[in-house]
Amino acid sequence: ALPISEAMFEEVLFGVLKADLTAAFSSPEQLQLLLIGIQKFPAVLKPKKLKKLLGTSTIVTEENLPKLIEILQTAAKAMKKDRNLPGVALDLLRVSLKEDAFELFWREAVENGLLKEDSLPCSFMCYRLLGAALPLLSLQQLQVLLRGDVMLHYGNHVISVQNQDRFKFALEMEAYVDSCLKSCEDPEKQLAVMIGFSTLTNRGFPVVPS
């Protein structure tokens, strides 16, 4: 398939998709459509156009958080045993970085929203978001992430399932960490990730084997 040009998106597809884009806060699928559009066609879906469509010129705002949390919870529960991060969650993470709203997204939508839901699908989505975020962040943002509630929650999970025949997330997290260390060329960031995971302990047990 040929790549869609910005002109084609604006002249043809925008009109077709307008109803879905306007209803972006209604479902994971509709929000993801908008987030993909913002990333692929930023010159079309500018803040002014978003304001007309949604009444808000950016996506990750205090006012939008309750709707975003609800959509993330719906997406997490829909995944059930599928061990993947839903696309809408990854795209929301990327757009929060683009809008300089990562700290707000992480603190309010992830730590105070999803993580407080106290359900395994929501917890696993938080762990997957943490893993997926590692290579995308600045050193300062990484430090916020590695010292936060999701890391502590993950540490507790690893210890609680250590001697049980239950799904263990550690192998999945090790793959995220490994991928980050391979793709990241900044030694300071690599070191922060290595120290963050090797010193995350719970009752004296390291969470990632050294």
mmCIF file of C-alpha atoms in Angstrom:
data_model
loop_
_atom_site.group_PDB
_atom_site.id
_atom_site.type_symbol
_atom_site.label_atom_id
_atom_site.label_comp_id
_atom_site.label_asym_id
_atom_site.label_seq_id
_atom_site.Cartn_x
_atom_site.Cartn_y
_atom_site.Cartn_z
ATOM 1 C CA ALA A 1 0.000 0.000 0.000
ATOM 2 C CA LEU A 2 1.209 3.483 -0.853
ATOM 3 C CA PRO A 3 1.886 5.806 2.090
ATOM 4 C CA ILE A 4 -0.888 8.346 2.662
ATOM 5 C CA SER A 5 0.283 11.884 1.980
ATOM 6 C CA GLU A 6 -0.609 14.798 4.231
ATOM 7 C CA ALA A 7 -2.608 16.363 1.370
ATOM 8 C CA MET A 8 -4.618 13.163 0.847
ATOM 9 C CA PHE A 9 -5.302 12.897 4.572
ATOM 10 C CA GLU A 10 -6.511 16.512 4.724
ATOM 11 C CA GLU A 11 -8.532 16.524 1.480
ATOM 12 C CA VAL A 12 -10.031 13.029 1.482
ATOM 13 C CA LEU A 13 -9.661 11.085 4.719
ATOM 14 C CA PHE A 14 -10.212 13.875 7.213
ATOM 15 C CA GLY A 15 -13.816 14.347 6.037
ATOM 16 C CA VAL A 16 -14.466 10.587 6.128
ATOM 17 C CA LEU A 17 -12.938 10.152 9.595
ATOM 18 C CA LYS A 18 -14.201 13.388 11.149
ATOM 19 C CA ALA A 19 -17.018 11.753 13.147
ATOM 20 C CA ASP A 20 -14.593 9.176 14.622
ATOM 21 C CA LEU A 21 -11.983 11.835 15.380
ATOM 22 C CA THR A 22 -14.586 14.028 17.095
ATOM 23 C CA ALA A 23 -15.592 11.037 19.258
ATOM 24 C CA ALA A 24 -11.954 10.267 20.177
ATOM 25 C CA PHE A 25 -12.646 10.089 23.916
ATOM 26 C CA SER A 26 -15.400 7.473 23.442
ATOM 27 C CA SER A 27 -13.365 4.292 22.913
ATOM 28 C CA PRO A 28 -9.773 2.971 22.689
ATOM 29 C CA GLU A 29 -10.118 2.472 18.916
ATOM 30 C CA GLN A 30 -11.326 6.030 18.252
ATOM 31 C CA LEU A 31 -8.675 7.564 20.509
ATOM 32 C CA GLN A 32 -5.952 5.523 18.824
ATOM 33 C CA LEU A 33 -7.118 6.724 15.401
ATOM 34 C CA LEU A 34 -6.715 10.332 16.568
ATOM 35 C CA LEU A 35 -3.315 9.681 18.215
ATOM 36 C CA ILE A 36 -1.972 8.029 15.044
ATOM 37 C CA GLY A 37 -3.260 11.007 13.036
ATOM 38 C CA ILE A 38 -1.524 13.482 15.373
ATOM 39 C CA GLN A 39 1.777 11.611 15.013
ATOM 40 C CA LYS A 40 1.609 11.021 11.251
ATOM 41 C CA PHE A 41 -0.059 14.247 10.123
ATOM 42 C CA PRO A 42 0.937 16.933 12.657
ATOM 43 C CA ALA A 43 0.544 19.720 10.080
ATOM 44 C CA VAL A 44 -3.138 18.752 9.604
ATOM 45 C CA LEU A 45 -4.104 17.885 13.181
ATOM 46 C CA LYS A 46 -2.639 21.055 14.671
ATOM 47 C CA PRO A 47 -3.713 22.343 18.112
ATOM 48 C CA LYS A 48 -6.187 24.750 16.454
ATOM 49 C CA LYS A 49 -7.838 21.882 14.509
ATOM 50 C CA LEU A 50 -7.944 19.714 17.646
ATOM 51 C CA LYS A 51 -9.629 22.549 19.546
ATOM 52 C CA LYS A 52 -12.378 22.645 16.880
ATOM 53 C CA LEU A 53 -12.798 18.858 16.896
ATOM 54 C CA LEU A 54 -12.584 18.131 20.612
ATOM 55 C CA GLY A 55 -12.773 21.414 22.468
ATOM 56 C CA THR A 56 -9.177 20.886 23.612
ATOM 57 C CA SER A 57 -5.973 21.801 21.742
ATOM 58 C CA THR A 58 -3.891 19.044 23.381
ATOM 59 C CA ILE A 59 -4.759 15.502 24.466
ATOM 60 C CA VAL A 60 -2.974 15.020 27.790
ATOM 61 C CA THR A 61 -4.513 17.658 30.064
ATOM 62 C CA GLU A 62 -5.899 17.687 33.617
ATOM 63 C CA GLU A 63 -9.443 17.983 32.202
ATOM 64 C CA ASN A 64 -9.018 15.009 29.847
ATOM 65 C CA LEU A 65 -7.392 12.676 32.408
ATOM 66 C CA PRO A 66 -10.602 10.975 33.684
ATOM 67 C CA LYS A 67 -11.568 10.067 30.089
ATOM 68 C CA LEU A 68 -8.028 8.907 29.247
ATOM 69 C CA ILE A 69 -7.863 6.711 32.371
ATOM 70 C CA GLU A 70 -11.236 5.153 31.530
ATOM 71 C CA ILE A 71 -10.068 4.371 27.980
ATOM 72 C CA LEU A 72 -6.797 2.833 29.253
ATOM 73 C CA GLN A 73 -8.730 0.677 31.749
ATOM 74 C CA THR A 74 -11.078 -0.509 28.975
ATOM 75 C CA ALA A 75 -8.116 -1.317 26.702
ATOM 76 C CA ALA A 76 -6.267 -3.169 29.514
ATOM 77 C CA LYS A 77 -9.284 -5.337 30.342
ATOM 78 C CA ALA A 78 -9.957 -6.078 26.657
ATOM 79 C CA MET A 79 -6.436 -7.528 26.264
ATOM 80 C CA LYS A 80 -7.120 -10.258 28.868
ATOM 81 C CA LYS A 81 -4.344 -12.828 28.416
ATOM 82 C CA ASP A 82 -2.851 -11.270 25.297
ATOM 83 C CA ARG A 83 0.618 -10.276 26.506
ATOM 84 C CA ASN A 84 0.989 -7.067 24.556
ATOM 85 C CA LEU A 85 0.760 -3.364 25.290
ATOM 86 C CA PRO A 86 -2.398 -2.056 23.543
ATOM 87 C CA GLY A 87 -1.507 0.345 20.742
ATOM 88 C CA VAL A 88 -3.630 3.123 22.245
ATOM 89 C CA ALA A 89 -1.505 3.068 25.433
ATOM 90 C CA LEU A 90 1.798 3.282 23.545
ATOM 91 C CA ASP A 91 0.467 6.065 21.288
ATOM 92 C CA LEU A 92 -0.796 7.994 24.331
ATOM 93 C CA LEU A 93 2.654 7.691 25.913
ATOM 94 C CA ARG A 94 4.258 9.022 22.706
ATOM 95 C CA VAL A 95 1.795 11.907 22.382
ATOM 96 C CA SER A 96 2.320 12.848 26.056
ATOM 97 C CA LEU A 97 6.047 13.207 25.273
ATOM 98 C CA LYS A 98 5.284 15.235 22.122
ATOM 99 C CA GLU A 99 3.020 17.560 24.167
ATOM 100 C CA ASP A 100 5.592 17.898 27.002
ATOM 101 C CA ALA A 101 3.027 16.322 29.326
ATOM 102 C CA PHE A 102 4.807 13.066 30.190
ATOM 103 C CA GLU A 103 5.080 13.753 33.942
ATOM 104 C CA LEU A 104 1.368 14.607 34.133
ATOM 105 C CA PHE A 105 0.459 11.484 32.132
ATOM 106 C CA TRP A 106 2.676 9.221 34.230
ATOM 107 C CA ARG A 107 1.737 10.608 37.630
ATOM 108 C CA GLU A 108 -2.008 11.024 37.137
ATOM 109 C CA ALA A 109 -3.070 8.597 34.388
ATOM 110 C CA VAL A 110 -0.688 5.737 35.217
ATOM 111 C CA GLU A 111 0.280 5.917 38.910
ATOM 112 C CA ASN A 112 -2.862 7.554 40.334
ATOM 113 C CA GLY A 113 -5.233 6.085 37.726
ATOM 114 C CA LEU A 114 -4.443 2.667 36.253
ATOM 115 C CA LEU A 115 -2.228 1.415 39.081
ATOM 116 C CA LYS A 116 -4.852 2.244 41.735
ATOM 117 C CA GLU A 117 -7.408 0.121 39.870
ATOM 118 C CA ASP A 118 -5.902 -2.911 41.629
ATOM 119 C CA SER A 119 -6.607 -5.390 38.823
ATOM 120 C CA LEU A 120 -4.022 -7.595 37.129
ATOM 121 C CA PRO A 121 -4.753 -6.379 33.550
ATOM 122 C CA CYS A 122 -4.296 -2.735 34.668
ATOM 123 C CA SER A 123 -1.135 -3.561 36.670
ATOM 124 C CA PHE A 124 0.348 -5.416 33.692
ATOM 125 C CA MET A 125 -0.471 -2.477 31.413
ATOM 126 C CA CYS A 126 1.446 -0.209 33.847
ATOM 127 C CA TYR A 127 4.467 -2.567 33.782
ATOM 128 C CA ARG A 128 4.355 -2.718 29.963
ATOM 129 C CA LEU A 129 4.093 1.077 29.739
ATOM 130 C CA LEU A 130 7.114 1.339 32.035
ATOM 131 C CA GLY A 131 9.094 -1.072 29.860
ATOM 132 C CA ALA A 132 8.031 0.608 26.603
ATOM 133 C CA ALA A 133 8.850 4.077 27.985
ATOM 134 C CA LEU A 134 12.479 3.270 28.924
ATOM 135 C CA PRO A 135 14.103 4.032 25.516
ATOM 136 C CA LEU A 136 11.874 7.071 24.834
ATOM 137 C CA LEU A 137 12.711 9.218 27.865
ATOM 138 C CA SER A 138 15.291 11.817 28.821
ATOM 139 C CA LEU A 139 17.581 11.059 31.776
ATOM 140 C CA GLN A 140 15.457 13.268 34.051
ATOM 141 C CA GLN A 141 12.225 11.544 32.967
ATOM 142 C CA LEU A 142 13.845 8.123 33.440
ATOM 143 C CA GLN A 143 14.693 9.026 37.018
ATOM 144 C CA VAL A 144 11.032 9.971 37.684
ATOM 145 C CA LEU A 145 9.975 6.609 36.238
ATOM 146 C CA LEU A 146 12.580 4.466 38.016
ATOM 147 C CA ARG A 147 11.836 5.950 41.445
ATOM 148 C CA GLY A 148 8.075 5.886 41.083
ATOM 149 C CA ASP A 149 5.150 3.779 42.270
ATOM 150 C CA VAL A 150 5.009 1.515 39.192
ATOM 151 C CA MET A 151 8.585 0.301 39.847
ATOM 152 C CA LEU A 152 7.766 -0.423 43.504
ATOM 153 C CA HIS A 153 4.546 -2.195 42.527
ATOM 154 C CA TYR A 154 6.465 -4.253 39.968
ATOM 155 C CA GLY A 155 9.043 -5.204 42.614
ATOM 156 C CA ASN A 156 6.275 -6.395 44.938
ATOM 157 C CA HIS A 157 4.721 -8.425 42.105
ATOM 158 C CA VAL A 158 8.000 -10.184 41.291
ATOM 159 C CA ILE A 159 8.515 -11.223 44.905
ATOM 160 C CA SER A 160 4.889 -12.236 45.486
ATOM 161 C CA VAL A 161 4.862 -14.712 42.553
ATOM 162 C CA GLN A 162 8.447 -15.932 42.992
ATOM 163 C CA ASN A 163 7.588 -19.364 44.394
ATOM 164 C CA GLN A 164 4.132 -19.727 42.887
ATOM 165 C CA ASP A 165 2.937 -21.281 39.669
ATOM 166 C CA ARG A 166 1.498 -18.001 38.408
ATOM 167 C CA PHE A 167 2.300 -15.820 35.408
ATOM 168 C CA LYS A 168 5.585 -14.073 36.119
ATOM 169 C CA PHE A 169 6.160 -10.722 34.437
ATOM 170 C CA ALA A 170 9.926 -10.640 35.068
ATOM 171 C CA LEU A 171 10.874 -12.309 31.749
ATOM 172 C CA GLU A 172 8.810 -9.784 29.813
ATOM 173 C CA MET A 173 10.387 -6.888 31.749
ATOM 174 C CA GLU A 174 13.877 -8.289 31.170
ATOM 175 C CA ALA A 175 13.147 -8.216 27.416
ATOM 176 C CA TYR A 176 12.095 -4.530 27.673
ATOM 177 C CA VAL A 177 15.233 -3.666 29.676
ATOM 178 C CA ASP A 178 17.473 -5.600 27.283
ATOM 179 C CA SER A 179 15.914 -3.893 24.255
ATOM 180 C CA CYS A 180 16.370 -0.465 25.894
ATOM 181 C CA LEU A 181 20.038 -1.111 26.718
ATOM 182 C CA LYS A 182 20.706 -2.256 23.136
ATOM 183 C CA SER A 183 18.939 0.682 21.462
ATOM 184 C CA CYS A 184 20.108 3.438 23.832
ATOM 185 C CA GLU A 185 23.527 4.940 23.100
ATOM 186 C CA ASP A 186 23.603 7.314 26.075
ATOM 187 C CA PRO A 187 25.781 5.701 28.805
ATOM 188 C CA GLU A 188 24.134 7.803 31.541
ATOM 189 C CA LYS A 189 20.696 6.519 30.599
ATOM 190 C CA GLN A 190 21.969 2.930 30.334
ATOM 191 C CA LEU A 191 23.488 3.226 33.794
ATOM 192 C CA ALA A 192 20.283 4.718 35.263
ATOM 193 C CA VAL A 193 18.233 1.791 33.899
ATOM 194 C CA MET A 194 20.743 -0.829 35.097
ATOM 195 C CA ILE A 195 20.972 0.687 38.581
ATOM 196 C CA GLY A 196 17.187 1.232 38.757
ATOM 197 C CA PHE A 197 16.425 -2.421 38.119
ATOM 198 C CA SER A 198 19.359 -4.036 39.936
ATOM 199 C CA THR A 199 18.791 -2.052 43.138
ATOM 200 C CA LEU A 200 15.006 -2.381 43.163
ATOM 201 C CA THR A 201 14.660 -4.756 46.078
ATOM 202 C CA ASN A 202 11.926 -6.092 48.219
ATOM 203 C CA ARG A 203 12.899 -7.742 51.476
ATOM 204 C CA GLY A 204 16.442 -8.002 50.171
ATOM 205 C CA PHE A 205 15.701 -9.833 46.889
ATOM 206 C CA PRO A 206 17.001 -8.254 43.670
ATOM 207 C CA VAL A 207 14.248 -8.001 41.076
ATOM 208 C CA VAL A 208 16.432 -8.439 37.984
ATOM 209 C CA PRO A 209 19.183 -11.039 38.432
ATOM 210 C CA SER A 210 22.624 -9.427 38.124
#
